[in-house]
Coordinates of C-alpha atoms and ligand atoms in Angstrom, one line a residue:
M1 CA 2.0 5.5 -5.5
P2 CA -0.8 5.1 -2.8
D3 CA 0.1 5.8 0.8
R4 CA 1.9 3.1 2.4
R5 CA 1.6 3.4 6.1
Y6 CA 2.5 0.7 8.6
H7 CA 1.9 0.0 12.3
I8 CA 3.7 -2.5 14.5
T9 CA 2.4 -3.6 17.9
T10 CA 5.0 -5.7 19.8
F11 CA 4.2 -8.1 22.6
G12 CA 6.7 -10.1 24.7
C13 CA 10.3 -9.9 25.6
Q14 CA 13.3 -7.7 24.5
M15 CA 14.1 -10.2 21.8
N16 CA 10.7 -9.5 20.2
K17 CA 11.2 -5.8 20.6
A18 CA 14.6 -6.0 18.9
D19 CA 13.0 -8.1 16.1
S20 CA 10.3 -5.4 15.7
E21 CA 12.9 -2.7 15.4
R22 CA 14.6 -4.6 12.6
M23 CA 11.3 -5.3 10.8
A24 CA 10.4 -1.6 11.1
G25 CA 13.8 -0.8 9.6
I26 CA 13.1 -3.0 6.7
L27 CA 9.6 -1.3 6.1
D28 CA 11.2 2.1 6.3
H29 CA 13.8 1.0 3.8
L30 CA 10.9 -0.2 1.5
G31 CA 9.4 3.3 1.6
W32 CA 6.7 2.7 4.2
Q33 CA 5.8 5.3 6.8
A34 CA 5.3 4.4 10.5
V35 CA 2.1 5.4 12.2
D36 CA 1.1 5.1 15.8
K37 CA -2.5 4.0 15.4
P38 CA -3.3 0.7 13.8
D39 CA -6.6 2.2 12.4
D40 CA -4.5 4.7 10.3
A41 CA -2.3 1.9 8.7
D42 CA -2.4 0.0 5.4
L43 CA -0.2 -2.7 6.9
I44 CA -0.5 -3.9 10.4
L45 CA 2.1 -6.2 12.0
Y46 CA 1.6 -7.9 15.3
N47 CA 4.8 -9.3 16.7
T48 CA 3.5 -11.8 19.1
C49 CA 4.3 -13.6 22.3
T50 CA 3.2 -17.0 23.5
I51 CA 5.1 -17.4 26.8
R52 CA 1.9 -17.6 28.8
D53 CA -1.7 -18.2 27.7
N54 CA -2.8 -14.6 28.5
A55 CA -0.1 -13.3 26.1
E56 CA -1.5 -15.5 23.4
Q57 CA -5.1 -14.6 24.0
K58 CA -4.3 -10.9 23.9
V59 CA -3.1 -11.4 20.3
Y60 CA -6.4 -13.0 19.2
S61 CA -8.4 -10.1 20.6
Y62 CA -6.3 -7.6 18.7
L63 CA -6.4 -9.6 15.6
G64 CA -10.2 -10.1 15.7
R65 CA -10.6 -6.4 15.5
Q66 CA -8.3 -5.9 12.6
A67 CA -9.8 -8.9 10.7
G68 CA -13.2 -7.2 11.0
R69 CA -11.7 -4.0 9.5
K70 CA -10.2 -5.9 6.7
R71 CA -13.6 -7.2 5.7
D72 CA -14.5 -3.6 4.8
N73 CA -11.1 -2.7 3.5
P74 CA -9.6 -5.5 1.6
Q75 CA -6.5 -3.4 0.8
L76 CA -5.4 -3.7 4.4
T77 CA -2.4 -6.1 4.8
L78 CA -2.3 -8.1 8.0
V79 CA 0.8 -9.7 9.3
V80 CA 1.4 -11.9 12.4
A81 CA 5.0 -12.3 13.3
G82 CA 6.8 -13.7 16.3
C83 CA 6.2 -16.6 18.6
V84 CA 2.4 -17.1 18.3
A85 CA 2.9 -17.2 14.5
Q86 CA 5.7 -19.8 14.9
Q87 CA 3.6 -21.9 17.3
E88 CA 0.3 -21.8 15.4
G89 CA 1.6 -21.6 11.7
E90 CA -1.1 -22.6 9.3
R91 CA -3.7 -23.0 12.1
L92 CA -3.6 -19.2 12.4
L93 CA -4.8 -18.9 8.8
R94 CA -7.7 -21.2 9.5
R95 CA -8.6 -19.3 12.7
V96 CA -8.1 -15.8 11.0
P97 CA -8.5 -16.3 7.2
E98 CA -8.0 -12.5 6.7
L99 CA -4.3 -12.9 7.5
D100 CA -1.8 -12.2 4.6
L101 CA 1.4 -13.3 6.3
V102 CA 2.3 -15.6 9.2
M103 CA 6.0 -15.5 9.9
G104 CA 8.1 -17.0 12.7
P105 CA 10.8 -15.1 14.6
Q106 CA 13.6 -16.7 12.5
H107 CA 12.2 -15.0 9.5
A108 CA 12.1 -11.4 10.8
N109 CA 15.1 -10.3 8.6
R110 CA 13.3 -11.7 5.5
L111 CA 10.3 -9.5 5.8
A112 CA 10.9 -7.7 2.5
D113 CA 10.9 -11.0 0.5
L114 CA 7.9 -12.3 2.3
L115 CA 5.9 -9.1 1.6
E116 CA 6.8 -9.3 -2.0
Q117 CA 5.1 -12.7 -2.1
V118 CA 2.1 -11.2 -0.4
F119 CA 1.8 -8.4 -2.9
Q120 CA 1.9 -10.9 -5.7
G121 CA -1.3 -12.2 -4.3
N122 CA -0.3 -15.0 -2.0
Q123 CA -1.2 -15.9 1.5
V124 CA 2.2 -16.7 3.0
V125 CA 3.2 -18.9 6.0
A126 CA 7.0 -18.8 6.8
T127 CA 7.7 -21.0 9.9
E128 CA 10.4 -23.4 8.7
A129 CA 13.7 -23.4 10.6
V130 CA 16.3 -21.3 8.8
D131 CA 19.7 -19.9 9.3
I132 CA 19.0 -16.4 10.4
L133 CA 20.3 -13.9 7.9
E134 CA 22.8 -11.2 9.0
D135 CA 20.7 -8.1 8.7
I136 CA 21.9 -5.4 6.4
T137 CA 19.1 -2.9 6.8
Q138 CA 19.2 -0.3 9.6
A139 CA 16.8 -1.1 12.5
R140 CA 14.3 1.6 13.4
R141 CA 15.1 2.0 17.1
E142 CA 12.8 3.3 19.7
S143 CA 15.5 4.8 21.9
A144 CA 18.2 7.2 20.7
V145 CA 20.5 6.4 23.6
T146 CA 20.4 2.6 24.3
A147 CA 20.3 -0.1 21.6
W148 CA 19.5 -3.8 21.7
V149 CA 21.9 -6.0 19.9
N150 CA 21.0 -9.6 19.3
V151 CA 24.1 -11.8 19.9
I152 CA 22.5 -15.3 20.0
Y153 CA 19.1 -16.4 18.7
G154 CA 17.1 -19.4 19.9
C155 CA 17.5 -21.7 22.9
N156 CA 18.8 -25.2 23.3
E157 CA 17.5 -25.8 26.8
H158 CA 14.7 -28.1 27.7
C159 CA 12.9 -26.4 30.6
T160 CA 9.7 -28.4 30.9
Y161 CA 7.4 -25.5 31.1
C162 CA 8.8 -23.3 28.3
V163 CA 7.7 -22.8 24.6
V164 CA 10.8 -20.8 23.7
P165 CA 12.9 -23.6 22.2
Q166 CA 9.9 -24.6 20.0
V167 CA 9.3 -21.1 18.7
R168 CA 12.8 -19.6 18.6
G169 CA 14.6 -22.7 17.4
K170 CA 18.2 -23.9 17.9
E171 CA 20.9 -21.5 19.2
Q172 CA 22.5 -19.5 16.5
S173 CA 25.3 -17.1 17.6
R174 CA 26.1 -14.2 15.4
D175 CA 29.6 -13.7 14.2
P176 CA 31.6 -11.6 16.7
A177 CA 33.0 -9.3 14.0
A178 CA 29.4 -8.5 12.8
I179 CA 28.4 -7.7 16.3
Q180 CA 31.5 -5.6 16.8
A181 CA 30.8 -3.7 13.5
E182 CA 27.1 -3.2 14.6
V183 CA 28.2 -1.8 17.9
A184 CA 30.7 0.6 16.3
Q185 CA 28.0 1.7 13.9
L186 CA 25.6 2.4 16.7
V187 CA 28.2 4.5 18.5
S188 CA 28.9 6.5 15.4
Q189 CA 25.1 7.2 15.3
G190 CA 25.2 8.5 18.8
Y191 CA 24.2 5.5 20.9
K192 CA 25.8 5.4 24.3
E193 CA 24.7 2.0 25.6
V194 CA 24.2 -1.4 24.1
V195 CA 22.2 -4.3 25.6
L196 CA 23.4 -7.6 24.2
L197 CA 20.5 -10.0 24.0
G198 CA 20.0 -13.8 24.0
Q199 CA 17.5 -16.1 25.7
N200 CA 20.5 -17.9 27.2
I201 CA 23.3 -15.5 26.6
D202 CA 25.9 -17.5 28.5
A203 CA 25.6 -20.0 25.6
Y204 CA 27.0 -17.4 23.2
G205 CA 29.7 -18.9 20.9
R206 CA 28.9 -22.6 21.7
D207 CA 27.9 -23.1 18.1
L208 CA 30.8 -21.2 16.6
G209 CA 33.4 -23.9 17.0
T210 CA 36.3 -24.9 19.2
R211 CA 40.0 -24.4 19.1
P212 CA 42.6 -27.2 18.9
N213 CA 42.8 -27.2 22.7
G214 CA 39.1 -27.9 22.8
R215 CA 38.0 -24.6 24.2
Y216 CA 35.4 -22.5 22.4
Q217 CA 36.7 -20.0 19.8
V218 CA 34.6 -17.3 21.4
T219 CA 32.5 -16.9 24.6
L220 CA 30.5 -14.2 26.2
P221 CA 33.5 -12.8 28.2
D222 CA 35.5 -12.7 24.9
L223 CA 32.7 -10.8 23.2
L224 CA 32.4 -8.3 26.1
E225 CA 36.2 -7.7 25.9
L226 CA 35.9 -7.3 22.1
I227 CA 33.2 -4.7 22.1
H228 CA 34.5 -2.9 25.2
D229 CA 37.2 -1.4 23.0
T230 CA 34.7 0.4 20.9
P231 CA 35.6 4.1 21.4
G232 CA 32.7 6.3 22.5
L233 CA 30.7 3.4 23.8
V234 CA 29.8 4.3 27.4
R235 CA 27.8 1.3 28.8
I236 CA 27.4 -2.4 28.1
R237 CA 24.6 -4.6 29.4
F238 CA 23.5 -8.1 28.6
A239 CA 20.7 -10.5 29.4
T240 CA 19.6 -13.2 30.0
S241 CA 22.0 -15.3 32.1
H242 CA 21.3 -18.9 32.9
P243 CA 22.5 -20.2 36.4
R244 CA 23.6 -23.5 34.8
Y245 CA 26.2 -21.9 32.6
F246 CA 27.1 -18.7 34.6
T247 CA 30.8 -18.7 35.2
E248 CA 33.2 -17.0 37.6
R249 CA 35.2 -15.9 34.6
L250 CA 32.1 -13.9 33.4
I251 CA 31.9 -12.1 36.7
R252 CA 35.6 -11.4 36.7
T253 CA 35.4 -10.0 33.2
C254 CA 32.5 -7.8 34.1
A255 CA 34.4 -6.5 37.2
A256 CA 37.4 -5.8 35.1
L257 CA 35.7 -4.0 32.3
P258 CA 34.6 -0.5 33.3
K259 CA 31.9 -0.1 30.6
V260 CA 30.0 -3.3 31.7
C261 CA 27.3 -2.3 34.2
E262 CA 26.9 -3.8 37.6
H263 CA 23.7 -5.7 36.9
F264 CA 23.0 -9.4 36.3
H265 CA 19.7 -10.8 35.3
I266 CA 19.7 -14.4 36.4
P267 CA 16.3 -16.1 36.6
F268 CA 16.1 -18.8 39.3
Q269 CA 12.5 -19.8 38.6
S270 CA 12.1 -21.7 41.9
G271 CA 13.9 -21.9 45.3
D272 CA 13.1 -25.6 45.6
N273 CA 15.5 -28.3 44.4
E274 CA 12.8 -30.9 43.5
I275 CA 10.8 -28.3 41.5
L276 CA 14.0 -27.2 39.8
R277 CA 14.7 -30.8 38.9
A278 CA 11.2 -31.2 37.5
M279 CA 11.7 -28.0 35.5
Q280 CA 15.0 -29.5 34.2
R281 CA 16.8 -26.4 35.1
G282 CA 20.1 -28.2 35.8
Y283 CA 21.1 -26.5 39.1
T284 CA 20.1 -26.4 42.8
H285 CA 19.2 -23.5 44.9
E286 CA 22.6 -23.9 46.6
K287 CA 24.4 -23.5 43.3
Y288 CA 22.3 -20.4 42.7
R289 CA 23.2 -18.9 46.1
R290 CA 26.9 -19.6 45.4
I291 CA 26.7 -17.6 42.2
I292 CA 25.2 -14.7 44.0
E293 CA 27.8 -14.9 46.7
Q294 CA 30.6 -14.9 44.1
I295 CA 29.1 -11.8 42.5
R296 CA 28.9 -10.1 45.8
V297 CA 32.5 -10.8 46.6
L298 CA 33.7 -9.6 43.2
M299 CA 31.2 -6.9 42.6
P300 CA 29.7 -5.9 45.9
D301 CA 27.2 -3.3 44.7
A302 CA 26.0 -5.3 41.7
A303 CA 22.2 -5.4 41.2
I304 CA 20.6 -8.9 40.8
S305 CA 17.3 -9.4 39.1
A306 CA 15.6 -12.6 38.2
D307 CA 12.4 -14.4 37.0
A308 CA 10.3 -16.8 39.1
I309 CA 7.3 -19.1 38.5
V310 CA 4.8 -20.0 41.1
G311 CA 2.3 -23.0 40.9
F312 CA 4.5 -25.2 38.7
P313 CA 2.8 -28.7 38.6
G314 CA 3.1 -30.5 41.9
E315 CA 4.4 -27.5 43.8
T316 CA 3.5 -27.9 47.5
E317 CA 3.1 -25.1 49.9
A318 CA 6.5 -26.0 51.5
Q319 CA 8.2 -25.9 48.1
F320 CA 6.7 -22.6 47.4
E321 CA 7.9 -21.3 50.7
N322 CA 11.4 -22.3 49.6
T323 CA 11.0 -19.7 46.8
L324 CA 9.8 -17.1 49.2
R325 CA 12.9 -17.9 51.4
L326 CA 15.3 -17.5 48.5
V327 CA 13.8 -14.1 47.6
A328 CA 14.1 -13.0 51.3
D329 CA 17.6 -14.3 51.7
I330 CA 19.1 -13.0 48.4
G331 CA 17.6 -9.5 48.5
F332 CA 16.8 -9.1 44.8
D333 CA 16.6 -5.7 43.2
L334 CA 13.8 -6.9 41.0
V335 CA 12.0 -10.2 40.3
N336 CA 9.6 -10.7 37.4
T337 CA 7.0 -13.2 38.7
A338 CA 4.4 -15.3 36.9
A339 CA 1.9 -17.9 37.7
Y340 CA 2.7 -21.1 35.8
S341 CA 0.7 -21.3 32.6
P342 CA 0.5 -24.7 30.8
R343 CA 1.8 -24.3 27.2
P344 CA 1.1 -26.5 24.2
G345 CA 3.8 -28.9 23.3
T346 CA 5.6 -28.6 26.6
P347 CA 6.0 -31.7 28.9
A348 CA 4.8 -30.0 32.2
A349 CA 1.5 -29.1 30.5
T350 CA 0.6 -32.8 30.3
W351 CA 1.3 -33.6 33.9
A352 CA -1.6 -34.5 36.1
D353 CA -0.7 -32.6 39.2
Q354 CA -1.7 -29.1 38.0
I355 CA -2.2 -26.5 40.7
P356 CA -5.6 -24.9 40.9
E357 CA -5.7 -21.3 39.6
A358 CA -6.8 -19.8 43.0
I359 CA -3.7 -21.3 44.7
K360 CA -1.4 -20.0 42.0
Q361 CA -2.9 -16.5 42.3
D362 CA -2.5 -16.6 46.1
R363 CA 1.1 -17.7 45.8
L364 CA 1.8 -15.0 43.2
Q365 CA 0.5 -12.3 45.5
R366 CA 2.5 -13.5 48.4
L367 CA 5.7 -13.7 46.3
N368 CA 5.1 -10.3 44.8
H369 CA 4.8 -8.9 48.4
Q370 CA 8.1 -10.5 49.3
V371 CA 9.7 -9.1 46.1
G372 CA 8.4 -5.6 47.0
L373 CA 10.0 -5.9 50.4
A374 CA 13.3 -7.1 49.0
A375 CA 13.4 -4.4 46.4
A376 CA 12.5 -1.7 48.9
G377 CA 15.3 -2.9 51.1
R378 CA 17.7 -2.8 48.2
S379 CA 16.6 0.7 47.2
Q380 CA 17.4 2.0 50.7
R381 CA 21.1 1.8 50.0
Y382 CA 20.9 4.5 47.3
W383 CA 19.6 7.2 49.7
G384 CA 22.0 10.1 49.9
R385 CA 24.4 8.5 47.3
I386 CA 25.7 10.0 44.1
E387 CA 24.8 7.8 41.2
E388 CA 25.8 8.1 37.6
V389 CA 22.6 8.2 35.5
L390 CA 22.4 7.9 31.7
V391 CA 19.5 10.0 30.6
E392 CA 17.2 8.3 28.1
E393 CA 13.8 10.0 27.9
V394 CA 11.4 12.6 29.3
N395 CA 9.4 11.4 32.3
P396 CA 6.1 10.6 30.7
K397 CA 4.3 11.8 33.8
D398 CA 6.2 15.1 34.2
P399 CA 7.7 17.0 31.2
Q400 CA 9.9 19.0 33.7
Q401 CA 11.7 15.8 34.5
V402 CA 13.9 13.4 32.6
M403 CA 14.5 9.7 33.3
G404 CA 17.4 7.3 33.0
R405 CA 19.1 4.4 34.7
T406 CA 21.9 4.0 37.2
R407 CA 24.6 1.6 36.2
T408 CA 22.7 -1.0 38.4
N409 CA 19.6 -0.5 36.2
R410 CA 17.5 1.4 38.7
L411 CA 15.1 3.8 36.9
T412 CA 15.9 7.3 38.2
F413 CA 14.1 10.6 37.7
L414 CA 15.7 14.0 37.9
P415 CA 14.7 17.6 37.0
G416 CA 15.9 18.8 33.6
Q417 CA 15.0 19.2 29.9
I418 CA 15.3 16.2 27.6
E419 CA 16.6 18.3 24.7
T420 CA 19.8 19.1 26.5
L421 CA 20.1 15.9 28.7
R422 CA 19.3 13.0 26.3
G423 CA 22.3 10.7 26.1
Q424 CA 24.2 12.5 28.9
L425 CA 25.7 10.9 31.9
V426 CA 24.6 12.9 34.9
Q427 CA 25.8 12.6 38.5
V428 CA 22.6 12.6 40.6
R429 CA 22.3 12.9 44.4
I430 CA 19.5 10.4 45.3
D431 CA 17.0 12.0 47.7
Q432 CA 13.9 9.7 47.2
V433 CA 13.9 6.0 47.1
R434 CA 11.0 3.8 46.1
P435 CA 11.1 0.0 45.7
F436 CA 11.7 0.0 41.9
S437 CA 12.7 3.6 41.2
L438 CA 14.7 6.6 42.5
S439 CA 14.7 10.4 42.3
G440 CA 17.4 13.0 42.9
E441 CA 19.0 16.3 42.0
P442 CA 21.7 16.5 39.2
L443 CA 25.1 17.7 40.3
A444 CA 27.0 18.3 37.1
L445 CA 27.4 16.8 33.7
S446 CA 30.3 14.5 33.3
A447 CA 32.0 13.5 30.1
T448 CA 29.9 11.2 27.9
H449 CA 32.9 9.8 26.1
L450 CA 35.2 7.5 28.1
Ligands
LIG1 N1 15.6 -17.7 28.9 C1 15.2 -17.1 30.1 C2 13.8 -16.7 30.2 C3 12.9 -16.7 29.0 S1 11.2 -16.6 29.2 C4 15.5 -18.1 31.2 O1 15.9 -19.2 31.0 O2 15.4 -17.7 32.3 C5 10.9 -15.4 30.4 C6 10.3 -15.9 31.7 O3 9.0 -16.3 31.5 C7 11.0 -17.1 32.3 O4 12.1 -16.8 32.9 C8 9.9 -17.7 33.1 O5 10.0 -17.1 34.4 C9 8.6 -17.2 32.4 N2 7.9 -18.4 31.9 C10 8.3 -19.1 30.9 N3 7.4 -20.1 30.6 C11 6.4 -19.9 31.4 C12 5.2 -20.6 31.7 N4 4.9 -21.7 31.0 N5 4.4 -20.1 32.7 C13 4.8 -19.1 33.4 N6 5.9 -18.4 33.2 C14 6.7 -18.8 32.2
LIG2 FE1 12.8 -21.2 28.1 FE2 14.5 -22.5 29.7 FE3 15.3 -21.6 27.2 FE4 14.9 -19.9 29.2 S1 16.5 -21.4 29.1 S2 14.2 -19.8 27.1 S3 13.2 -20.8 30.3 S4 13.8 -23.2 27.7
LIG3 FE1 7.4 -14.3 24.3 FE2 8.7 -15.3 22.3 FE3 9.9 -13.7 24.0 S1 7.2 -16.4 23.5 S2 8.9 -14.0 25.9 S3 8.2 -13.2 22.7 S4 10.8 -15.4 22.9

């Protein structure tokens, strides 16, 4: 059999990264070998993102290069998966005729079947809406310590700027027993932490039916309780939370379950009520502030991170300043910021009052400055404290150091060897604080099994 080497490049969010790990697992299972460089591969898979125009354009530039290579080497198999594949479908084949397979995110677990069709000589487009298969192959995971676990696919929201519902389809929650079994298996393989994933994770269970009393059979707090019992599991995280559905019960559950880490990722997108209404987010900045207040009453040290967009159509300077004010008032640990990018098929892209690029960039810079100040302020509280760090990897910039995260998700560096420390919980005395990371000295190893 000729060599069968594959390369995957992944763009976009954790959901895409998790999909790539499952697709890599399928290729491993089929006897393919992973390689780091696309130029060494016989099969190249780009798992793509289309959240903003620059993400989409990046994909075309990568693809153009490999399409050129394929003209000299017709044996090369070219696959485009993920959100650009779903958005563009057949159009991608017209744009890049060298492609063998275009597959939307809902088809990730079907990669083996789709490749079989390709190797029978077909050019395949798989973008129809499907029920996502429970995956039976093992994912090939990048980390040996922390594992992503999809719990709900898709998104049923209608945020007027966002392509995700179009490209990821309707919400589909996985069966709680299947999730529980996957977590148990991960722990038996040595994983210490799981990160439960969903675009709108608070929606988990809404499609799994109700009880006679009208309540949902299973919700996110129920799921957290269920997997919390997994012996040997050390930490549980989850993302992304939506302010519209975020509940006090969720905070209480997190506060009561020691393995659930003190970190919430709750995007607010804008600090202005009119913009929030135009975005169809379904909450006000007052409601958002109340959520954070509740968190701070019940879990005072919890870290709060978020996403925000500047330059949404019609955003005035005063409305933008409301976003700056929210960031200053809340004191976020981290905010992912972006300039609004009009996306095909979304309502806001058709509105007349688009904001000039120069203004968007100016606002982005000002917001980033405010975010840096807030994060630096939040980092101060760690100075001199002893933090529990779960060591994940070597510090790529210094082989004498390892890195991991505090329970609140702050990246932390400490001296040590990865061979002995990977997957260990280390008590670290923090002696350097930067806006988005910390450094310190290890005290002693604590038990890794709770
Ligand atoms: N489901 C999550 C976020 C998914 S997309 C939520 O509801 O918050 C990740 C982030 O990309 C969003 O939070 C938003 O800040 C950003 N984003 C989405 N569409 C965008 C667009 N058209 N332009 C700029 N940023 C966008
Ligand atoms: Fe996009 Fe809104 Fe769904 Fe988040 S909740 S993925 S921003 S549509
Ligand atoms: Fe991008 Fe798709 Fe995620 S558009 S952000 S990879 S859901």
